[in-house]
Amino acid sequence: MLNELFHMFFQQNRYLVNKLNEVLKPHGLYSSQWSILYLLHQNGPMSLTSIWKYLNVEAPTVTRTVNRLESLGWVERLYAMDKREKMIFLTKKGLEQFPPIEASVRSFEQEIEKKLTYEDQELLKGILKKIEG
Amino acid sequence: MLNELFHMFFQQNRYLVNKLNEVLKPHGLYSSQWSILYLLHQNGPMSLTSIWKYLNVEAPTVTRTVNRLESLGWVERLYAMDKREKMIFLTKKGLEQFPPIEASVRSFEQEIEKKLTYEDQELLKGILKKIEG
DNA sequence: CCGATTTATTTACCTAATTAAATAGTTTAC
DNA sequence: GTAAACTATTTAATTAGGTAAATAAATCGG
């Protein structure tokens, strides 16, 4: 990748995504599905637009993932006052099955964080912020 | 994503990949295609296995990207002594068109690196190494 | 009020990664 | 020397991201 830094960055990203998918597999979820479930659990019902803006991905990506989550029974869609807009919210199944999944993910995240000191984590956040800014 | 750190990491990864794809677009290439071209330019002819092992991705990913690169005329395949193995190497077109692309990518990388001090870069490398280890 | 523009979502198509399984060639064990 | 095990590559199916363009509803200017 020419530069060592970029090469490493992309590799670690794949490593983290793959590991997260492993953790989510027993729950029948993938990482991008999880990120939407988690967001809905935090924020309550959201429109597609607010989801993709928050996650910083394109709208079609979210459409597809929400479709899948809907067909799996995790979320439902409902028209909002503005009839162009659709509100997405967790179903009963979504709400009920959330806590154990959250626990698994949290435990995975802590395992990774254990490899870094608190200082490392703060430094990493600071450096990541600089990249895009 | 539960944890701020992971969320940021995934976001910056997408940002970097998208930016790199933008830089490569005028040359008719995508980032994963570039990573293989670059590797072949550095190392000379390589088997598929040595490519995916170096890039740390799965074999089918490399098969598909090499297929595309072959149909675009950037690389060629040749059977090795071991007839299971196929050697991939740059075509004349690949060799000739490489330098200006390398220059574009290098300039992009330097632009990102300008946002980080040398110390930042070394710290980031160190932290990234710790994640997987 | 109505045509033009904007906004929210979806559809279609591309690259890119994964796993699982198929194919074909090589090595190894007996 | 052949059956079994291993290795290299490919195929097929899934998730995940992107852009471009279509559709439908809302808003804005006149």
mmCIF file with all atom_site columns, N, CA and C in Angstrom, chain A residues 76-133:
data_model
loop_
_atom_site.group_PDB
_atom_site.id
_atom_site.type_symbol
_atom_site.label_atom_id
_atom_site.label_alt_id
_atom_site.label_comp_id
_atom_site.label_asym_id
_atom_site.label_entity_id
_atom_site.label_seq_id
_atom_site.pdbx_PDB_ins_code
_atom_site.Cartn_x
_atom_site.Cartn_y
_atom_site.Cartn_z
_atom_site.occupancy
_atom_site.B_iso_or_equiv
_atom_site.pdbx_formal_charge
_atom_site.auth_seq_id
_atom_site.auth_comp_id
_atom_site.auth_asym_id
_atom_site.auth_atom_id
_atom_site.pdbx_PDB_model_num
ATOM 1   N N  . GLU A 1 76  ? -38.995 -2.448  12.619 1.00 0.00 ? 76  GLU A N  1
ATOM 2   C CA . GLU A 1 76  ? -40.155 -2.177  11.779 1.00 0.00 ? 76  GLU A CA 1
ATOM 3   C C  . GLU A 1 76  ? -40.055 -0.765  11.223 1.00 0.00 ? 76  GLU A C  1
ATOM 4   N N  . ARG A 1 77  ? -40.769 -0.550  10.084 1.00 0.00 ? 77  ARG A N  1
ATOM 5   C CA . ARG A 1 77  ? -40.841 0.760   9.443  1.00 0.00 ? 77  ARG A CA 1
ATOM 6   C C  . ARG A 1 77  ? -42.240 1.317   9.633  1.00 0.00 ? 77  ARG A C  1
ATOM 7   N N  . LEU A 1 78  ? -42.328 2.651   9.778  1.00 0.00 ? 78  LEU A N  1
ATOM 8   C CA . LEU A 1 78  ? -43.642 3.281   9.832  1.00 0.00 ? 78  LEU A CA 1
ATOM 9   C C  . LEU A 1 78  ? -43.550 4.638   9.162  1.00 0.00 ? 78  LEU A C  1
ATOM 10  N N  . TYR A 1 79  ? -44.546 4.986   8.371  1.00 0.00 ? 79  TYR A N  1
ATOM 11  C CA . TYR A 1 79  ? -44.537 6.307   7.753  1.00 0.00 ? 79  TYR A CA 1
ATOM 12  C C  . TYR A 1 79  ? -44.633 7.381   8.820  1.00 0.00 ? 79  TYR A C  1
ATOM 13  N N  . ALA A 1 80  ? -43.899 8.467   8.619  1.00 0.00 ? 80  ALA A N  1
ATOM 14  C CA . ALA A 1 80  ? -43.938 9.605   9.537  1.00 0.00 ? 80  ALA A CA 1
ATOM 15  C C  . ALA A 1 80  ? -44.972 10.610  9.027  1.00 0.00 ? 80  ALA A C  1
ATOM 16  N N  . MET A 1 81  ? -45.090 11.737  9.714  1.00 0.00 ? 81  MET A N  1
ATOM 17  C CA . MET A 1 81  ? -46.014 12.802  9.302  1.00 0.00 ? 81  MET A CA 1
ATOM 18  C C  . MET A 1 81  ? -45.673 13.211  7.866  1.00 0.00 ? 81  MET A C  1
ATOM 19  N N  . ASP A 1 82  ? -44.412 13.538  7.667  1.00 0.00 ? 82  ASP A N  1
ATOM 20  C CA . ASP A 1 82  ? -43.897 13.762  6.324  1.00 0.00 ? 82  ASP A CA 1
ATOM 21  C C  . ASP A 1 82  ? -43.883 12.398  5.632  1.00 0.00 ? 82  ASP A C  1
ATOM 22  N N  . LYS A 1 83  ? -44.763 12.242  4.637  1.00 0.00 ? 83  LYS A N  1
ATOM 23  C CA . LYS A 1 83  ? -44.964 10.893  4.100  1.00 0.00 ? 83  LYS A CA 1
ATOM 24  C C  . LYS A 1 83  ? -43.796 10.372  3.261  1.00 0.00 ? 83  LYS A C  1
ATOM 25  N N  . ARG A 1 84  ? -42.803 11.231  2.998  1.00 0.00 ? 84  ARG A N  1
ATOM 26  C CA . ARG A 1 84  ? -41.611 10.720  2.329  1.00 0.00 ? 84  ARG A CA 1
ATOM 27  C C  . ARG A 1 84  ? -40.763 9.914   3.302  1.00 0.00 ? 84  ARG A C  1
ATOM 28  N N  . GLU A 1 85  ? -40.886 10.329  4.532  1.00 0.00 ? 85  GLU A N  1
ATOM 29  C CA . GLU A 1 85  ? -40.016 9.816   5.584  1.00 0.00 ? 85  GLU A CA 1
ATOM 30  C C  . GLU A 1 85  ? -40.549 8.504   6.175  1.00 0.00 ? 85  GLU A C  1
ATOM 31  N N  . LYS A 1 86  ? -39.601 7.613   6.521  1.00 0.00 ? 86  LYS A N  1
ATOM 32  C CA . LYS A 1 86  ? -40.015 6.397   7.222  1.00 0.00 ? 86  LYS A CA 1
ATOM 33  C C  . LYS A 1 86  ? -39.248 6.284   8.523  1.00 0.00 ? 86  LYS A C  1
ATOM 34  N N  . MET A 1 87  ? -39.995 6.051   9.603  1.00 0.00 ? 87  MET A N  1
ATOM 35  C CA . MET A 1 87  ? -39.357 5.899   10.900 1.00 0.00 ? 87  MET A CA 1
ATOM 36  C C  . MET A 1 87  ? -39.051 4.419   11.125 1.00 0.00 ? 87  MET A C  1
ATOM 37  N N  . ILE A 1 88  ? -37.828 4.167   11.599 1.00 0.00 ? 88  ILE A N  1
ATOM 38  C CA . ILE A 1 88  ? -37.406 2.795   11.878 1.00 0.00 ? 88  ILE A CA 1
ATOM 39  C C  . ILE A 1 88  ? -37.347 2.635   13.387 1.00 0.00 ? 88  ILE A C  1
ATOM 40  N N  . PHE A 1 89  ? -37.907 1.565   13.893 1.00 0.00 ? 89  PHE A N  1
ATOM 41  C CA . PHE A 1 89  ? -37.805 1.339   15.342 1.00 0.00 ? 89  PHE A CA 1
ATOM 42  C C  . PHE A 1 89  ? -37.695 -0.148  15.673 1.00 0.00 ? 89  PHE A C  1
ATOM 43  N N  . LEU A 1 90  ? -37.146 -0.441  16.834 1.00 0.00 ? 90  LEU A N  1
ATOM 44  C CA . LEU A 1 90  ? -36.951 -1.820  17.279 1.00 0.00 ? 90  LEU A CA 1
ATOM 45  C C  . LEU A 1 90  ? -38.297 -2.494  17.537 1.00 0.00 ? 90  LEU A C  1
ATOM 46  N N  . THR A 1 91  ? -38.396 -3.750  17.129 1.00 0.00 ? 91  THR A N  1
ATOM 47  C CA . THR A 1 91  ? -39.577 -4.544  17.478 1.00 0.00 ? 91  THR A CA 1
ATOM 48  C C  . THR A 1 91  ? -39.415 -5.054  18.912 1.00 0.00 ? 91  THR A C  1
ATOM 49  N N  . LYS A 1 92  ? -40.462 -5.741  19.375 1.00 0.00 ? 92  LYS A N  1
ATOM 50  C CA . LYS A 1 92  ? -40.396 -6.354  20.702 1.00 0.00 ? 92  LYS A CA 1
ATOM 51  C C  . LYS A 1 92  ? -39.202 -7.309  20.760 1.00 0.00 ? 92  LYS A C  1
ATOM 52  N N  . LYS A 1 93  ? -39.075 -8.132  19.731 1.00 0.00 ? 93  LYS A N  1
ATOM 53  C CA . LYS A 1 93  ? -37.920 -9.045  19.660 1.00 0.00 ? 93  LYS A CA 1
ATOM 54  C C  . LYS A 1 93  ? -36.613 -8.279  19.782 1.00 0.00 ? 93  LYS A C  1
ATOM 55  N N  . GLY A 1 94  ? -36.512 -7.169  19.040 1.00 0.00 ? 94  GLY A N  1
ATOM 56  C CA . GLY A 1 94  ? -35.300 -6.369  19.063 1.00 0.00 ? 94  GLY A CA 1
ATOM 57  C C  . GLY A 1 94  ? -34.980 -5.875  20.464 1.00 0.00 ? 94  GLY A C  1
ATOM 58  N N  . LEU A 1 95  ? -35.998 -5.359  21.110 1.00 0.00 ? 95  LEU A N  1
ATOM 59  C CA . LEU A 1 95  ? -35.801 -4.825  22.464 1.00 0.00 ? 95  LEU A CA 1
ATOM 60  C C  . LEU A 1 95  ? -35.414 -5.914  23.453 1.00 0.00 ? 95  LEU A C  1
ATOM 61  N N  . GLU A 1 96  ? -36.104 -7.053  23.345 1.00 0.00 ? 96  GLU A N  1
ATOM 62  C CA . GLU A 1 96  ? -35.879 -8.128  24.317 1.00 0.00 ? 96  GLU A CA 1
ATOM 63  C C  . GLU A 1 96  ? -34.509 -8.779  24.162 1.00 0.00 ? 96  GLU A C  1
ATOM 64  N N  . GLN A 1 97  ? -34.112 -8.968  22.879 1.00 0.00 ? 97  GLN A N  1
ATOM 65  C CA . GLN A 1 97  ? -32.858 -9.698  22.665 1.00 0.00 ? 97  GLN A CA 1
ATOM 66  C C  . GLN A 1 97  ? -31.637 -8.802  22.728 1.00 0.00 ? 97  GLN A C  1
ATOM 67  N N  . PHE A 1 98  ? -31.854 -7.511  22.875 1.00 0.00 ? 98  PHE A N  1
ATOM 68  C CA . PHE A 1 98  ? -30.734 -6.571  22.858 1.00 0.00 ? 98  PHE A CA 1
ATOM 69  C C  . PHE A 1 98  ? -29.700 -6.775  23.977 1.00 0.00 ? 98  PHE A C  1
ATOM 70  N N  . PRO A 1 99  ? -30.148 -6.861  25.243 1.00 0.00 ? 99  PRO A N  1
ATOM 71  C CA . PRO A 1 99  ? -29.165 -6.847  26.345 1.00 0.00 ? 99  PRO A CA 1
ATOM 72  C C  . PRO A 1 99  ? -28.052 -7.890  26.272 1.00 0.00 ? 99  PRO A C  1
ATOM 73  N N  . PRO A 1 100 ? -28.348 -9.167  26.008 1.00 0.00 ? 100 PRO A N  1
ATOM 74  C CA . PRO A 1 100 ? -27.227 -10.112 25.956 1.00 0.00 ? 100 PRO A CA 1
ATOM 75  C C  . PRO A 1 100 ? -26.253 -9.823  24.809 1.00 0.00 ? 100 PRO A C  1
ATOM 76  N N  . ILE A 1 101 ? -26.778 -9.302  23.708 1.00 0.00 ? 101 ILE A N  1
ATOM 77  C CA . ILE A 1 101 ? -25.877 -8.989  22.592 1.00 0.00 ? 101 ILE A CA 1
ATOM 78  C C  . ILE A 1 101 ? -24.970 -7.836  22.995 1.00 0.00 ? 101 ILE A C  1
ATOM 79  N N  . GLU A 1 102 ? -25.567 -6.828  23.602 1.00 0.00 ? 102 GLU A N  1
ATOM 80  C CA . GLU A 1 102 ? -24.781 -5.688  24.073 1.00 0.00 ? 102 GLU A CA 1
ATOM 81  C C  . GLU A 1 102 ? -23.671 -6.166  25.011 1.00 0.00 ? 102 GLU A C  1
ATOM 82  N N  . ALA A 1 103 ? -24.002 -7.112  25.879 1.00 0.00 ? 103 ALA A N  1
ATOM 83  C CA . ALA A 1 103 ? -22.998 -7.625  26.812 1.00 0.00 ? 103 ALA A CA 1
ATOM 84  C C  . ALA A 1 103 ? -21.853 -8.305  26.071 1.00 0.00 ? 103 ALA A C  1
ATOM 85  N N  . SER A 1 104 ? -22.185 -9.114  25.064 1.00 0.00 ? 104 SER A N  1
ATOM 86  C CA . SER A 1 104 ? -21.131 -9.776  24.277 1.00 0.00 ? 104 SER A CA 1
ATOM 87  C C  . SER A 1 104 ? -20.227 -8.760  23.609 1.00 0.00 ? 104 SER A C  1
ATOM 88  N N  . VAL A 1 105 ? -20.851 -7.747  22.995 1.00 0.00 ? 105 VAL A N  1
ATOM 89  C CA . VAL A 1 105 ? -20.065 -6.756  22.262 1.00 0.00 ? 105 VAL A CA 1
ATOM 90  C C  . VAL A 1 105 ? -19.191 -5.978  23.236 1.00 0.00 ? 105 VAL A C  1
ATOM 91  N N  . ARG A 1 106 ? -19.773 -5.601  24.360 1.00 0.00 ? 106 ARG A N  1
ATOM 92  C CA . ARG A 1 106 ? -18.997 -4.844  25.340 1.00 0.00 ? 106 ARG A CA 1
ATOM 93  C C  . ARG A 1 106 ? -17.792 -5.651  25.800 1.00 0.00 ? 106 ARG A C  1
ATOM 94  N N  . SER A 1 107 ? -18.011 -6.930  26.006 1.00 0.00 ? 107 SER A N  1
ATOM 95  C CA . SER A 1 107 ? -16.911 -7.769  26.480 1.00 0.00 ? 107 SER A CA 1
ATOM 96  C C  . SER A 1 107 ? -15.817 -7.874  25.404 1.00 0.00 ? 107 SER A C  1
ATOM 97  N N  . PHE A 1 108 ? -16.236 -7.969  24.144 1.00 0.00 ? 108 PHE A N  1
ATOM 98  C CA . PHE A 1 108 ? -15.254 -7.976  23.052 1.00 0.00 ? 108 PHE A CA 1
ATOM 99  C C  . PHE A 1 108 ? -14.454 -6.676  23.025 1.00 0.00 ? 108 PHE A C  1
ATOM 100 N N  . GLU A 1 109 ? -15.178 -5.561  23.160 1.00 0.00 ? 109 GLU A N  1
ATOM 101 C CA . GLU A 1 109 ? -14.506 -4.271  23.096 1.00 0.00 ? 109 GLU A CA 1
ATOM 102 C C  . GLU A 1 109 ? -13.506 -4.116  24.247 1.00 0.00 ? 109 GLU A C  1
ATOM 103 N N  . GLN A 1 110 ? -13.909 -4.607  25.419 1.00 0.00 ? 110 GLN A N  1
ATOM 104 C CA . GLN A 1 110 ? -13.006 -4.496  26.564 1.00 0.00 ? 110 GLN A CA 1
ATOM 105 C C  . GLN A 1 110 ? -11.754 -5.335  26.365 1.00 0.00 ? 110 GLN A C  1
ATOM 106 N N  . GLU A 1 111 ? -11.954 -6.489  25.696 1.00 0.00 ? 111 GLU A N  1
ATOM 107 C CA . GLU A 1 111 ? -10.808 -7.352  25.424 1.00 0.00 ? 111 GLU A CA 1
ATOM 108 C C  . GLU A 1 111 ? -9.779  -6.631  24.549 1.00 0.00 ? 111 GLU A C  1
ATOM 109 N N  . ILE A 1 112 ? -10.272 -5.924  23.542 1.00 0.00 ? 112 ILE A N  1
ATOM 110 C CA . ILE A 1 112 ? -9.364  -5.162  22.665 1.00 0.00 ? 112 ILE A CA 1
ATOM 111 C C  . ILE A 1 112 ? -8.735  -4.010  23.457 1.00 0.00 ? 112 ILE A C  1
ATOM 112 N N  . GLU A 1 113 ? -9.568  -3.337  24.248 1.00 0.00 ? 113 GLU A N  1
ATOM 113 C CA . GLU A 1 113 ? -9.067  -2.182  24.983 1.00 0.00 ? 113 GLU A CA 1
ATOM 114 C C  . GLU A 1 113 ? -8.026  -2.566  26.034 1.00 0.00 ? 113 GLU A C  1
ATOM 115 N N  . LYS A 1 114 ? -8.132  -3.798  26.508 1.00 0.00 ? 114 LYS A N  1
ATOM 116 C CA . LYS A 1 114 ? -7.158  -4.275  27.485 1.00 0.00 ? 114 LYS A CA 1
ATOM 117 C C  . LYS A 1 114 ? -5.741  -4.230  26.916 1.00 0.00 ? 114 LYS A C  1
ATOM 118 N N  . LYS A 1 115 ? -5.655  -4.343  25.592 1.00 0.00 ? 115 LYS A N  1
ATOM 119 C CA . LYS A 1 115 ? -4.336  -4.335  24.946 1.00 0.00 ? 115 LYS A CA 1
ATOM 120 C C  . LYS A 1 115 ? -3.734  -2.937  24.895 1.00 0.00 ? 115 LYS A C  1
ATOM 121 N N  . LEU A 1 116 ? -4.579  -1.932  25.149 1.00 0.00 ? 116 LEU A N  1
ATOM 122 C CA . LEU A 1 116 ? -4.116  -0.549  25.095 1.00 0.00 ? 116 LEU A CA 1
ATOM 123 C C  . LEU A 1 116 ? -4.235  0.090   26.479 1.00 0.00 ? 116 LEU A C  1
ATOM 124 N N  . THR A 1 117 ? -3.278  0.933   26.806 1.00 0.00 ? 117 THR A N  1
ATOM 125 C CA . THR A 1 117 ? -3.412  1.697   28.041 1.00 0.00 ? 117 THR A CA 1
ATOM 126 C C  . THR A 1 117 ? -4.473  2.779   27.819 1.00 0.00 ? 117 THR A C  1
ATOM 127 N N  . TYR A 1 118 ? -4.904  3.374   28.923 1.00 0.00 ? 118 TYR A N  1
ATOM 128 C CA . TYR A 1 118 ? -5.872  4.469   28.810 1.00 0.00 ? 118 TYR A CA 1
ATOM 129 C C  . TYR A 1 118 ? -5.283  5.595   27.962 1.00 0.00 ? 118 TYR A C  1
ATOM 130 N N  . GLU A 1 119 ? -4.008  5.826   28.175 1.00 0.00 ? 119 GLU A N  1
ATOM 131 C CA . GLU A 1 119 ? -3.311  6.880   27.426 1.00 0.00 ? 119 GLU A CA 1
ATOM 132 C C  . GLU A 1 119 ? -3.305  6.582   25.925 1.00 0.00 ? 119 GLU A C  1
ATOM 133 N N  . ASP A 1 120 ? -2.994  5.300   25.592 1.00 0.00 ? 120 ASP A N  1
ATOM 134 C CA . ASP A 1 120 ? -3.036  4.874   24.183 1.00 0.00 ? 120 ASP A CA 1
ATOM 135 C C  . ASP A 1 120 ? -4.388  5.203   23.563 1.00 0.00 ? 120 ASP A C  1
ATOM 136 N N  . GLN A 1 121 ? -5.438  4.881   24.303 1.00 0.00 ? 121 GLN A N  1
ATOM 137 C CA . GLN A 1 121 ? -6.787  5.069   23.751 1.00 0.00 ? 121 GLN A CA 1
ATOM 138 C C  . GLN A 1 121 ? -7.081  6.536   23.486 1.00 0.00 ? 121 GLN A C  1
ATOM 139 N N  . GLU A 1 122 ? -6.670  7.380   24.429 1.00 0.00 ? 122 GLU A N  1
ATOM 140 C CA . GLU A 1 122 ? -6.921  8.811   24.246 1.00 0.00 ? 122 GLU A CA 1
ATOM 141 C C  . GLU A 1 122 ? -6.084  9.360   23.090 1.00 0.00 ? 122 GLU A C  1
ATOM 142 N N  . LEU A 1 123 ? -4.835  8.893   23.015 1.00 0.00 ? 123 LEU A N  1
ATOM 143 C CA . LEU A 1 123 ? -3.958  9.298   21.913 1.00 0.00 ? 123 LEU A CA 1
ATOM 144 C C  . LEU A 1 123 ? -4.542  8.888   20.579 1.00 0.00 ? 123 LEU A C  1
ATOM 145 N N  . LEU A 1 124 ? -5.010  7.632   20.533 1.00 0.00 ? 124 LEU A N  1
ATOM 146 C CA . LEU A 1 124 ? -5.567  7.105   19.290 1.00 0.00 ? 124 LEU A CA 1
ATOM 147 C C  . LEU A 1 124 ? -6.766  7.944   18.861 1.00 0.00 ? 124 LEU A C  1
ATOM 148 N N  . LYS A 1 125 ? -7.650  8.242   19.799 1.00 0.00 ? 125 LYS A N  1
ATOM 149 C CA . LYS A 1 125 ? -8.810  9.080   19.480 1.00 0.00 ? 125 LYS A CA 1
ATOM 150 C C  . LYS A 1 125 ? -8.356  10.417  18.898 1.00 0.00 ? 125 LYS A C  1
ATOM 151 N N  . GLY A 1 126 ? -7.369  11.028  19.555 1.00 0.00 ? 126 GLY A N  1
ATOM 152 C CA . GLY A 1 126 ? -6.881  12.325  19.102 1.00 0.00 ? 126 GLY A CA 1
ATOM 153 C C  . GLY A 1 126 ? -6.308  12.254  17.700 1.00 0.00 ? 126 GLY A C  1
ATOM 154 N N  . ILE A 1 127 ? -5.544  11.204  17.427 1.00 0.00 ? 127 ILE A N  1
ATOM 155 C CA . ILE A 1 127 ? -4.919  11.059  16.113 1.00 0.00 ? 127 ILE A CA 1
ATOM 156 C C  . ILE A 1 127 ? -5.986  10.801  15.054 1.00 0.00 ? 127 ILE A C  1
ATOM 157 N N  . LEU A 1 128 ? -6.952  9.949   15.388 1.00 0.00 ? 128 LEU A N  1
ATOM 158 C CA . LEU A 1 128 ? -8.019  9.651   14.429 1.00 0.00 ? 128 LEU A CA 1
ATOM 159 C C  . LEU A 1 128 ? -8.781  10.925  14.058 1.00 0.00 ? 128 LEU A C  1
ATOM 160 N N  . LYS A 1 129 ? -9.006  11.760  15.074 1.00 0.00 ? 129 LYS A N  1
ATOM 161 C CA . LYS A 1 129 ? -9.716  13.008  14.813 1.00 0.00 ? 129 LYS A CA 1
ATOM 162 C C  . LYS A 1 129 ? -8.958  13.884  13.826 1.00 0.00 ? 129 LYS A C  1
ATOM 163 N N  . LYS A 1 130 ? -7.639  13.852  13.931 1.00 0.00 ? 130 LYS A N  1
ATOM 164 C CA . LYS A 1 130 ? -6.821  14.707  13.061 1.00 0.00 ? 130 LYS A CA 1
ATOM 165 C C  . LYS A 1 130 ? -6.862  14.269  11.601 1.00 0.00 ? 130 LYS A C  1
ATOM 166 N N  . ILE A 1 131 ? -7.045  12.975  11.370 1.00 0.00 ? 131 ILE A N  1
ATOM 167 C CA . ILE A 1 131 ? -6.938  12.445  10.005 1.00 0.00 ? 131 ILE A CA 1
ATOM 168 C C  . ILE A 1 131 ? -7.930  13.099  9.059  1.00 0.00 ? 131 ILE A C  1
ATOM 169 N N  . GLU A 1 132 ? -9.174  13.158  9.477  1.00 0.00 ? 132 GLU A N  1
ATOM 170 C CA . GLU A 1 132 ? -10.200 13.683  8.573  1.00 0.00 ? 132 GLU A CA 1
ATOM 171 C C  . GLU A 1 132 ? -10.237 15.214  8.600  1.00 0.00 ? 132 GLU A C  1
ATOM 172 N N  . GLY A 1 133 ? -9.977  15.737  9.793  1.00 0.00 ? 133 GLY A N  1
ATOM 173 C CA . GLY A 1 133 ? -10.216 17.157  10.025 1.00 0.00 ? 133 GLY A CA 1
ATOM 174 C C  . GLY A 1 133 ? -9.557  18.100  9.063  1.00 0.00 ? 133 GLY A C  1
#
